[in-house]
Each structure stands twice: as C-alpha cells, then as structure tokens.
Amino acid sequence: MAALSDQLLVVAILAYLAAMLAHAVDYAFDRPGARGDAGAPGTAPPAAEPAAAALVTAAVGGPVTVAHPVPGGAPAGPPGAPPPPAGGPPAGRAALPGRIAVAVTVVAVLVHLGCLVTRGLAADRMPWGNMYEFVLSVTFVGAVGWLVVRRRWPHLRHVGMYVVLVLMLLLGLAGMVLYTPIAPLAPALNSYWFIVHVWSVVLASGMFLLGFVPAALYLIRAGHDRGRVRFPYPLGRRLPAAETLERLTFRLHAIAFPIWTFGVAAGAIWAEAAWSRYWGWDPKETWSFISWVVYAGYLHARATPSVRRTTVVWIAVLGWATMLMNLIGVNIFFEGLHSYAGLD
C-alpha cells in the first residue's frame, strides 16, 4: 500500500498537470468581450435594460428594484447581491476545453484521494502524522473546494488554471522535499484529539489555500483595470471581474477562519492533556497564533469601509504567507514539541 500511495502521488501530479494544460487551452482561446462579458474591455452592457425591466415590473403592479450603475457601466443588483458574472460559460464547441479541464481535474482529485487512502491503510491510521501527509490532505481539501466553487459559479472557470497550478506545485514539493516514510504515531499523538484538532486545521488550511488564489488574481485584475500592471500577454484582461474575485476571496476566508479558530482552540486543549499546559509558545503554536491574528485583521479590514479593497486583499495574501511559514518554515528551521517523525 505504501508503494501504491507513492505511485498514485506521481499519477495525481501528472493528472493535475494535464488539467492545467486543459484549463490553459480554455483560457487562451476564450475571447472576453465576444459575448458581451461584463468587465471586458471594449464592451458596454446596455444600461437601458435595468430601467426597462423596472418599468415593466411597475406596470404590472410588482415591486420595483432600481439597479444603480457601478463604475465601468455594468449594472449592479440590489444591495448584498453577488456581482454580475465576468463572463458567462461558453456554449457549443467553445465549451469543450473547459469541460475537458473539469473532467481531468475530477480524475486528478480521485487519484489524489486514492493516494491518501492507501497511505492511511499502509500506516493503519489517519494520514496526518507528518508534514508530507499534511500537505497531501490540505491540497486535497483545496481541490475539492475548487470543484464546489466551479460547480456553483461556472463563470469563474478561468480561476481553475491557477488553482490547479498551486496544487501541482505543492504536491511536487511534498513528494520531492517533504516525503517521510510511514512510521507509527508518537505517543503524544495517540488521542482522539488527533482527529479533532488536525482535521479542523487541515480543513481550514485547505480553504485558506483556495482563498489565496482569487486574492492574488484580484491584485492582478485590479492592477490591470487601473492600467498599472502590463504583461506581455493580457493576463489581467482574461480574469474575472475584480469585484467578483474579491467577493470569492472573502467568502472562502469567512468559512475558513472560524474553523481555524476551533482548530487552534482544540490544539490548546489537547496540549493541556498531553503536556500539562494549554499554551507554551512553541514555534508551531506561535505561528498558528500569528496566522490567526493576520486573518482576523483581514476580516476586520474587510468590514471597515475606509480601508481600500487592495489593502484588504494584501492582508489575505500575507495571511497565506504566514500559513506557509507555519506549515513548512517552522518545521524545517525550528525545533519544538510539534517535531515528530522528521519533517513533521
């Protein structure tokens, strides 16, 4: 089973690579603006449509909702409504590359799941005993989360290429740098808190990983819209609207943050049972707290109207940097009570 798990990891990386190439084909041959995509340069959605709809509704005696325009000419819906799509899903032959990309991504996720299951069967425990297994689990959560987002908001399909790219890089890092042979759990980990604490941290980390991608893409798109970012290839022009990316970033972080809070609290309770203290400023504990503070700052800044959206998103990017430090840097450069089984 251990050898099969290692082989499935290679297959999963290759499958994610194939999915990224399929996404790239869909990304390259899609023409923003050809279908009147909102936010695409050179297009102007008809401003009369919301007003006409309001007049018709009023004529039949229904409630009237006035859609106020937003910068760029795109109509805005009622308060709290999601922003208009940055480009609807294509139809016919134009949709084929996108469908292939989704199908290959599903295959990659299934192989990824097989890698985790066989690793757990070989170890006779949940596959969260070291940093290698932790990265496998976090990326799996991110991959499943992306499929849910892709199903819910098809117009965000172009984000998929970047999500799959990040997943592939992290899996490659896990296989080449972080790999650890299967070993039994340390005595301190033999507790039901192992599942409660680690699973919540894995789930939150996967959501933070997924939220980082639209945050980074928002910065590119916003810079493109302001004319400050110019690439040899019009990367920012083909991305979803900046407002759409920012709202997706917020939703993912709003889900992940309470789960992360629970995971940190569960870890403190487990530490009291295992080491007779709730908090000892171990490097892993310290950086978990730093990540919590940064993400709390992100949500607070997001709720503060006076803070610019670009500043808010940069805080989210900083939060993922602290997560990487907590995930990899702490385990490699520091020694602490959380150091088990080599790179753990």
Short mmCIF file of C-alpha atoms in Angstrom, two decimals:
data_model
loop_
_atom_site.label_atom_id
_atom_site.label_comp_id
_atom_site.label_asym_id
_atom_site.label_seq_id
_atom_site.Cartn_x
_atom_site.Cartn_y
_atom_site.Cartn_z
CA MET A 1 0.00 0.00 0.00
CA ALA A 2 2.82 2.42 0.77
CA ALA A 3 4.38 1.87 -2.66
CA LEU A 4 0.96 2.24 -4.32
CA SER A 5 0.41 5.52 -2.49
CA ASP A 6 3.75 6.84 -3.75
CA GLN A 7 2.88 5.83 -7.30
CA LEU A 8 -0.55 7.43 -7.08
CA LEU A 9 1.08 10.68 -5.99
CA VAL A 10 3.05 10.78 -9.23
CA VAL A 11 -0.09 10.00 -11.22
CA ALA A 12 -2.00 12.73 -9.37
CA ILE A 13 0.68 15.32 -10.15
CA LEU A 14 0.62 14.36 -13.83
CA ALA A 15 -3.19 14.49 -13.84
CA TYR A 16 -3.16 17.98 -12.31
CA LEU A 17 -0.62 18.97 -14.97
CA ALA A 18 -2.96 17.69 -17.70
CA ALA A 19 -5.85 19.58 -16.09
CA MET A 20 -3.77 22.76 -16.00
CA LEU A 21 -2.98 22.40 -19.71
CA ALA A 22 -6.67 21.89 -20.49
CA HIS A 23 -7.52 24.98 -18.45
CA ALA A 24 -4.80 26.87 -20.31
CA VAL A 25 -6.34 25.94 -23.67
CA ASP A 26 -9.74 27.14 -22.48
CA TYR A 27 -8.07 30.27 -21.08
CA ALA A 28 -6.13 31.06 -24.25
CA PHE A 29 -8.88 30.54 -26.83
CA ASP A 30 -11.69 32.16 -24.90
CA ARG A 31 -12.41 35.66 -26.17
CA PRO A 32 -13.53 38.04 -23.43
CA GLY A 33 -15.95 40.56 -24.80
CA ALA A 34 -17.07 38.37 -27.67
CA ARG A 35 -20.22 37.55 -25.72
CA GLY A 36 -20.54 40.93 -24.03
CA ASP A 37 -18.79 39.84 -20.85
CA ALA A 38 -19.11 42.28 -18.02
CA GLY A 39 -15.86 43.99 -17.30
CA ALA A 40 -14.25 43.08 -20.62
CA PRO A 41 -12.50 45.97 -22.35
CA GLY A 42 -14.30 47.37 -25.33
CA THR A 43 -17.78 46.26 -24.26
CA ALA A 44 -20.55 48.26 -22.75
CA PRO A 45 -23.55 46.40 -21.32
CA PRO A 46 -26.79 48.12 -22.27
CA ALA A 47 -27.66 50.47 -19.44
CA ALA A 48 -31.30 50.68 -20.52
CA GLU A 49 -32.11 47.07 -19.65
CA PRO A 50 -32.40 47.51 -15.84
CA ALA A 51 -34.54 50.61 -16.28
CA ALA A 52 -36.78 48.89 -18.81
CA ALA A 53 -37.21 45.92 -16.53
CA ALA A 54 -38.18 48.26 -13.66
CA LEU A 55 -40.80 49.99 -15.84
CA VAL A 56 -42.34 46.68 -16.88
CA THR A 57 -42.46 45.50 -13.26
CA ALA A 58 -44.10 48.72 -12.18
CA ALA A 59 -46.66 48.47 -14.99
CA VAL A 60 -47.88 45.08 -13.76
CA GLY A 61 -48.03 46.23 -10.16
CA GLY A 62 -44.97 44.39 -8.85
CA PRO A 63 -42.22 45.74 -6.60
CA VAL A 64 -39.61 47.91 -8.20
CA THR A 65 -35.88 47.38 -7.59
CA VAL A 66 -33.72 50.06 -9.15
CA ALA A 67 -30.30 48.87 -10.21
CA HIS A 68 -27.80 51.66 -9.73
CA PRO A 69 -24.85 51.71 -12.09
CA VAL A 70 -21.40 50.98 -10.88
CA PRO A 71 -18.10 52.24 -12.28
CA GLY A 72 -17.44 50.74 -15.68
CA GLY A 73 -21.07 50.83 -16.80
CA ALA A 74 -22.05 47.38 -15.52
CA PRO A 75 -25.40 47.37 -13.71
CA ALA A 76 -25.43 46.46 -10.06
CA GLY A 77 -28.20 44.45 -8.43
CA PRO A 78 -29.88 45.00 -5.08
CA PRO A 79 -27.69 45.51 -2.01
CA GLY A 80 -25.99 42.28 -0.98
CA ALA A 81 -26.49 40.60 -4.35
CA PRO A 82 -23.46 38.93 -5.92
CA PRO A 83 -21.69 40.92 -8.62
CA PRO A 84 -22.56 40.22 -12.25
CA PRO A 85 -20.51 37.45 -13.86
CA ALA A 86 -17.27 38.44 -15.52
CA GLY A 87 -18.17 36.19 -18.44
CA GLY A 88 -20.81 33.53 -18.82
CA PRO A 89 -19.86 29.98 -19.65
CA PRO A 90 -19.40 29.39 -23.37
CA ALA A 91 -21.64 27.11 -25.37
CA GLY A 92 -21.07 24.55 -28.11
CA ARG A 93 -17.54 23.81 -29.24
CA ALA A 94 -16.19 26.74 -27.23
CA ALA A 95 -17.19 24.92 -24.03
CA LEU A 96 -15.31 21.70 -24.88
CA PRO A 97 -11.87 22.70 -23.46
CA GLY A 98 -13.49 23.82 -20.21
CA ARG A 99 -15.42 20.57 -19.88
CA ILE A 100 -12.28 18.55 -20.55
CA ALA A 101 -10.43 20.58 -17.92
CA VAL A 102 -13.12 19.87 -15.32
CA ALA A 103 -13.21 16.16 -16.20
CA VAL A 104 -9.43 15.81 -15.92
CA THR A 105 -9.48 17.75 -12.64
CA VAL A 106 -12.06 15.32 -11.26
CA VAL A 107 -9.85 12.40 -12.29
CA ALA A 108 -6.86 14.05 -10.59
CA VAL A 109 -8.87 14.57 -7.39
CA LEU A 110 -9.95 10.91 -7.37
CA VAL A 111 -6.34 9.76 -7.82
CA HIS A 112 -5.34 12.22 -5.09
CA LEU A 113 -7.94 10.63 -2.80
CA GLY A 114 -6.57 7.18 -3.63
CA CYS A 115 -3.09 8.36 -2.66
CA LEU A 116 -4.39 9.49 0.75
CA VAL A 117 -6.49 6.36 1.37
CA THR A 118 -3.68 3.94 0.53
CA ARG A 119 -1.28 5.94 2.69
CA GLY A 120 -3.70 5.70 5.60
CA LEU A 121 -4.23 1.98 5.09
CA ALA A 122 -0.50 1.38 4.98
CA ALA A 123 0.02 3.35 8.19
CA ASP A 124 -3.12 1.96 9.86
CA ARG A 125 -4.12 5.48 10.95
CA MET A 126 -5.39 8.74 9.54
CA PRO A 127 -2.80 10.10 7.06
CA TRP A 128 -1.93 13.19 9.08
CA GLY A 129 1.11 12.01 11.02
CA ASN A 130 3.80 14.15 9.36
CA MET A 131 4.20 17.21 7.17
CA TYR A 132 4.18 15.19 3.93
CA GLU A 133 0.80 13.68 4.75
CA PHE A 134 -0.48 17.03 5.98
CA VAL A 135 0.30 18.70 2.65
CA LEU A 136 -1.41 15.86 0.79
CA SER A 137 -4.53 16.40 2.88
CA VAL A 138 -4.54 20.21 2.64
CA THR A 139 -4.21 20.16 -1.15
CA PHE A 140 -6.98 17.57 -1.38
CA VAL A 141 -9.32 19.86 0.57
CA GLY A 142 -8.37 22.73 -1.73
CA ALA A 143 -9.05 20.62 -4.83
CA VAL A 144 -12.47 19.50 -3.61
CA GLY A 145 -13.28 23.07 -2.61
CA TRP A 146 -12.42 24.28 -6.10
CA LEU A 147 -14.76 21.73 -7.70
CA VAL A 148 -17.55 23.03 -5.46
CA VAL A 149 -16.77 26.64 -6.42
CA ARG A 150 -16.58 25.70 -10.11
CA ARG A 151 -19.96 23.99 -9.88
CA ARG A 152 -21.56 26.90 -8.04
CA TRP A 153 -20.09 29.73 -10.15
CA PRO A 154 -19.25 28.47 -13.67
CA HIS A 155 -18.21 31.95 -14.82
CA LEU A 156 -15.14 31.65 -12.55
CA ARG A 157 -13.75 28.80 -14.65
CA HIS A 158 -10.58 30.73 -15.58
CA VAL A 159 -9.52 30.68 -11.94
CA GLY A 160 -9.15 26.91 -12.27
CA MET A 161 -5.85 27.10 -14.13
CA TYR A 162 -4.22 28.90 -11.22
CA VAL A 163 -5.80 26.69 -8.56
CA VAL A 164 -4.54 23.55 -10.29
CA LEU A 165 -1.11 25.12 -10.74
CA VAL A 166 -0.81 25.79 -6.99
CA LEU A 167 -1.99 22.27 -6.16
CA MET A 168 0.52 20.73 -8.55
CA LEU A 169 3.42 22.76 -7.13
CA LEU A 170 2.56 21.89 -3.53
CA LEU A 171 2.22 18.19 -4.34
CA GLY A 172 5.55 18.28 -6.14
CA LEU A 173 7.12 19.96 -3.12
CA ALA A 174 5.61 17.29 -0.87
CA GLY A 175 6.92 14.45 -2.98
CA MET A 176 10.42 15.80 -3.57
CA VAL A 177 11.23 17.65 -0.34
CA LEU A 178 8.80 16.72 2.42
CA TYR A 179 8.45 12.98 1.83
CA THR A 180 8.65 10.90 5.01
CA PRO A 181 8.48 7.08 5.19
CA ILE A 182 5.50 5.65 7.03
CA ALA A 183 6.06 5.41 10.78
CA PRO A 184 3.83 4.89 13.83
CA LEU A 185 2.47 7.91 15.63
CA ALA A 186 4.38 9.42 18.52
CA PRO A 187 2.80 8.54 21.89
CA ALA A 188 1.58 12.12 22.38
CA LEU A 189 -0.49 11.83 19.20
CA ASN A 190 -2.40 8.72 20.27
CA SER A 191 -5.54 10.58 21.26
CA TYR A 192 -8.97 11.30 19.83
CA TRP A 193 -7.85 14.95 19.76
CA PHE A 194 -5.55 13.90 16.93
CA ILE A 195 -8.58 13.64 14.65
CA VAL A 196 -10.46 16.62 16.10
CA HIS A 197 -7.56 19.07 16.07
CA VAL A 198 -5.68 18.00 12.96
CA TRP A 199 -8.76 17.55 10.78
CA SER A 200 -10.05 21.04 11.61
CA VAL A 201 -6.63 22.53 10.86
CA VAL A 202 -6.42 20.58 7.58
CA LEU A 203 -9.88 21.76 6.54
CA ALA A 204 -9.17 25.40 7.39
CA SER A 205 -5.75 25.32 5.71
CA GLY A 206 -7.26 23.91 2.52
CA MET A 207 -9.85 26.70 2.46
CA PHE A 208 -7.18 29.33 3.11
CA LEU A 209 -5.17 27.83 0.24
CA LEU A 210 -8.15 28.09 -2.07
CA GLY A 211 -8.88 31.64 -0.90
CA PHE A 212 -5.32 32.74 -1.61
CA VAL A 213 -5.67 32.11 -5.36
CA PRO A 214 -8.51 34.59 -6.10
CA ALA A 215 -6.82 37.07 -3.73
CA ALA A 216 -3.65 37.03 -5.83
CA LEU A 217 -5.69 37.17 -9.05
CA TYR A 218 -7.65 40.14 -7.70
CA LEU A 219 -4.43 42.12 -7.33
CA ILE A 220 -3.55 41.33 -10.95
CA ARG A 221 -7.00 42.19 -12.26
CA ALA A 222 -7.30 45.37 -10.20
CA GLY A 223 -3.88 46.50 -11.39
CA HIS A 224 -4.90 45.79 -14.97
CA ASP A 225 -8.12 47.78 -14.58
CA ARG A 226 -6.15 50.76 -13.25
CA GLY A 227 -3.64 50.46 -16.07
CA ARG A 228 -0.75 49.90 -13.64
CA VAL A 229 0.05 46.28 -14.49
CA ARG A 230 1.08 45.42 -18.03
CA PHE A 231 2.11 41.93 -19.03
CA PRO A 232 3.45 40.69 -22.39
CA TYR A 233 0.22 38.69 -22.52
CA PRO A 234 -3.05 40.33 -21.40
CA LEU A 235 -3.30 38.18 -18.29
CA GLY A 236 -5.45 40.52 -16.27
CA ARG A 237 -7.89 41.12 -19.12
CA ARG A 238 -8.98 37.49 -19.19
CA LEU A 239 -9.54 37.19 -15.46
CA PRO A 240 -12.99 37.52 -13.87
CA ALA A 241 -14.02 40.97 -12.68
CA ALA A 242 -12.04 42.28 -9.73
CA GLU A 243 -15.15 42.63 -7.57
CA THR A 244 -16.09 39.01 -8.26
CA LEU A 245 -12.63 37.77 -7.26
CA GLU A 246 -12.66 39.89 -4.11
CA ARG A 247 -16.03 38.57 -3.01
CA LEU A 248 -14.95 34.98 -3.60
CA THR A 249 -11.84 35.65 -1.53
CA PHE A 250 -13.95 36.98 1.33
CA ARG A 251 -16.42 34.09 1.26
CA LEU A 252 -13.69 31.46 1.40
CA HIS A 253 -11.88 33.21 4.24
CA ALA A 254 -15.11 33.78 6.15
CA ILE A 255 -15.69 30.00 6.07
CA ALA A 256 -12.10 29.05 6.92
CA PHE A 257 -11.48 31.46 9.81
CA PRO A 258 -13.92 30.01 12.38
CA ILE A 259 -12.70 26.50 11.54
CA TRP A 260 -9.11 27.64 12.09
CA THR A 261 -10.14 29.25 15.38
CA PHE A 262 -11.69 25.98 16.51
CA GLY A 263 -8.58 24.07 15.44
CA VAL A 264 -6.26 26.33 17.44
CA ALA A 265 -8.52 26.07 20.50
CA ALA A 266 -8.71 22.28 20.16
CA GLY A 267 -4.93 22.16 19.94
CA ALA A 268 -4.65 24.10 23.18
CA ILE A 269 -6.99 21.67 24.94
CA TRP A 270 -5.01 18.73 23.56
CA ALA A 271 -1.75 20.35 24.70
CA GLU A 272 -3.06 20.55 28.26
CA ALA A 273 -3.90 16.84 28.20
CA ALA A 274 -0.57 15.83 26.60
CA TRP A 275 1.92 18.34 28.05
CA SER A 276 0.05 19.73 31.10
CA ARG A 277 -0.21 23.24 29.72
CA TYR A 278 -2.60 24.94 27.31
CA TRP A 279 -0.04 27.21 25.67
CA GLY A 280 3.73 27.21 25.78
CA TRP A 281 4.73 29.48 22.88
CA ASP A 282 6.08 26.54 20.93
CA PRO A 283 7.10 27.72 17.39
CA LYS A 284 4.12 25.95 15.83
CA GLU A 285 1.74 27.46 18.39
CA THR A 286 3.25 30.91 17.93
CA TRP A 287 2.89 30.89 14.17
CA SER A 288 -0.63 29.47 14.39
CA PHE A 289 -1.50 32.46 16.55
CA ILE A 290 0.22 34.84 14.11
CA SER A 291 -1.86 33.41 11.26
CA TRP A 292 -5.00 33.78 13.36
CA VAL A 293 -4.20 37.44 14.08
CA VAL A 294 -3.50 38.23 10.41
CA TYR A 295 -6.70 36.60 9.18
CA ALA A 296 -8.68 38.28 11.95
CA GLY A 297 -7.16 41.55 10.76
CA TYR A 298 -8.21 40.72 7.19
CA LEU A 299 -11.84 40.15 8.19
CA HIS A 300 -11.83 43.31 10.32
CA ALA A 301 -10.36 45.36 7.48
CA ARG A 302 -12.87 43.84 5.06
CA ALA A 303 -15.70 45.06 7.30
CA THR A 304 -14.22 48.57 7.56
CA PRO A 305 -15.43 50.78 4.68
CA SER A 306 -12.50 53.19 4.97
CA VAL A 307 -9.91 50.51 4.16
CA ARG A 308 -9.15 50.13 0.47
CA ARG A 309 -10.00 46.76 -1.05
CA THR A 310 -6.47 46.38 -2.40
CA THR A 311 -5.06 46.77 1.11
CA VAL A 312 -7.57 44.27 2.44
CA VAL A 313 -6.59 41.66 -0.14
CA TRP A 314 -2.89 42.17 0.54
CA ILE A 315 -3.61 41.24 4.16
CA ALA A 316 -5.17 37.98 2.93
CA VAL A 317 -2.05 37.26 0.86
CA LEU A 318 0.10 37.97 3.92
CA GLY A 319 -2.06 35.53 5.85
CA TRP A 320 -1.25 32.72 3.41
CA ALA A 321 2.45 33.60 3.70
CA THR A 322 2.21 33.04 7.45
CA MET A 323 0.45 29.74 6.78
CA LEU A 324 3.34 28.61 4.58
CA MET A 325 5.78 29.63 7.28
CA ASN A 326 3.77 27.68 9.83
CA LEU A 327 3.42 24.68 7.52
CA ILE A 328 6.97 24.42 6.16
CA GLY A 329 9.34 27.00 7.62
CA VAL A 330 8.67 26.25 11.28
CA ASN A 331 9.11 22.51 10.78
CA ILE A 332 12.39 22.90 8.88
CA PHE A 333 14.10 25.77 10.71
CA PHE A 334 12.85 25.37 14.28
CA GLU A 335 12.71 22.64 16.88
CA GLY A 336 9.73 22.28 19.17
CA LEU A 337 7.23 19.97 20.77
CA HIS A 338 5.47 19.57 17.43
CA SER A 339 8.53 17.98 15.80
CA TYR A 340 7.82 14.30 15.22
CA ALA A 341 8.99 11.79 12.58
CA GLY A 342 11.47 14.02 10.77
CA LEU A 343 9.73 16.73 8.74
CA ASP A 344 6.55 16.87 10.81
#
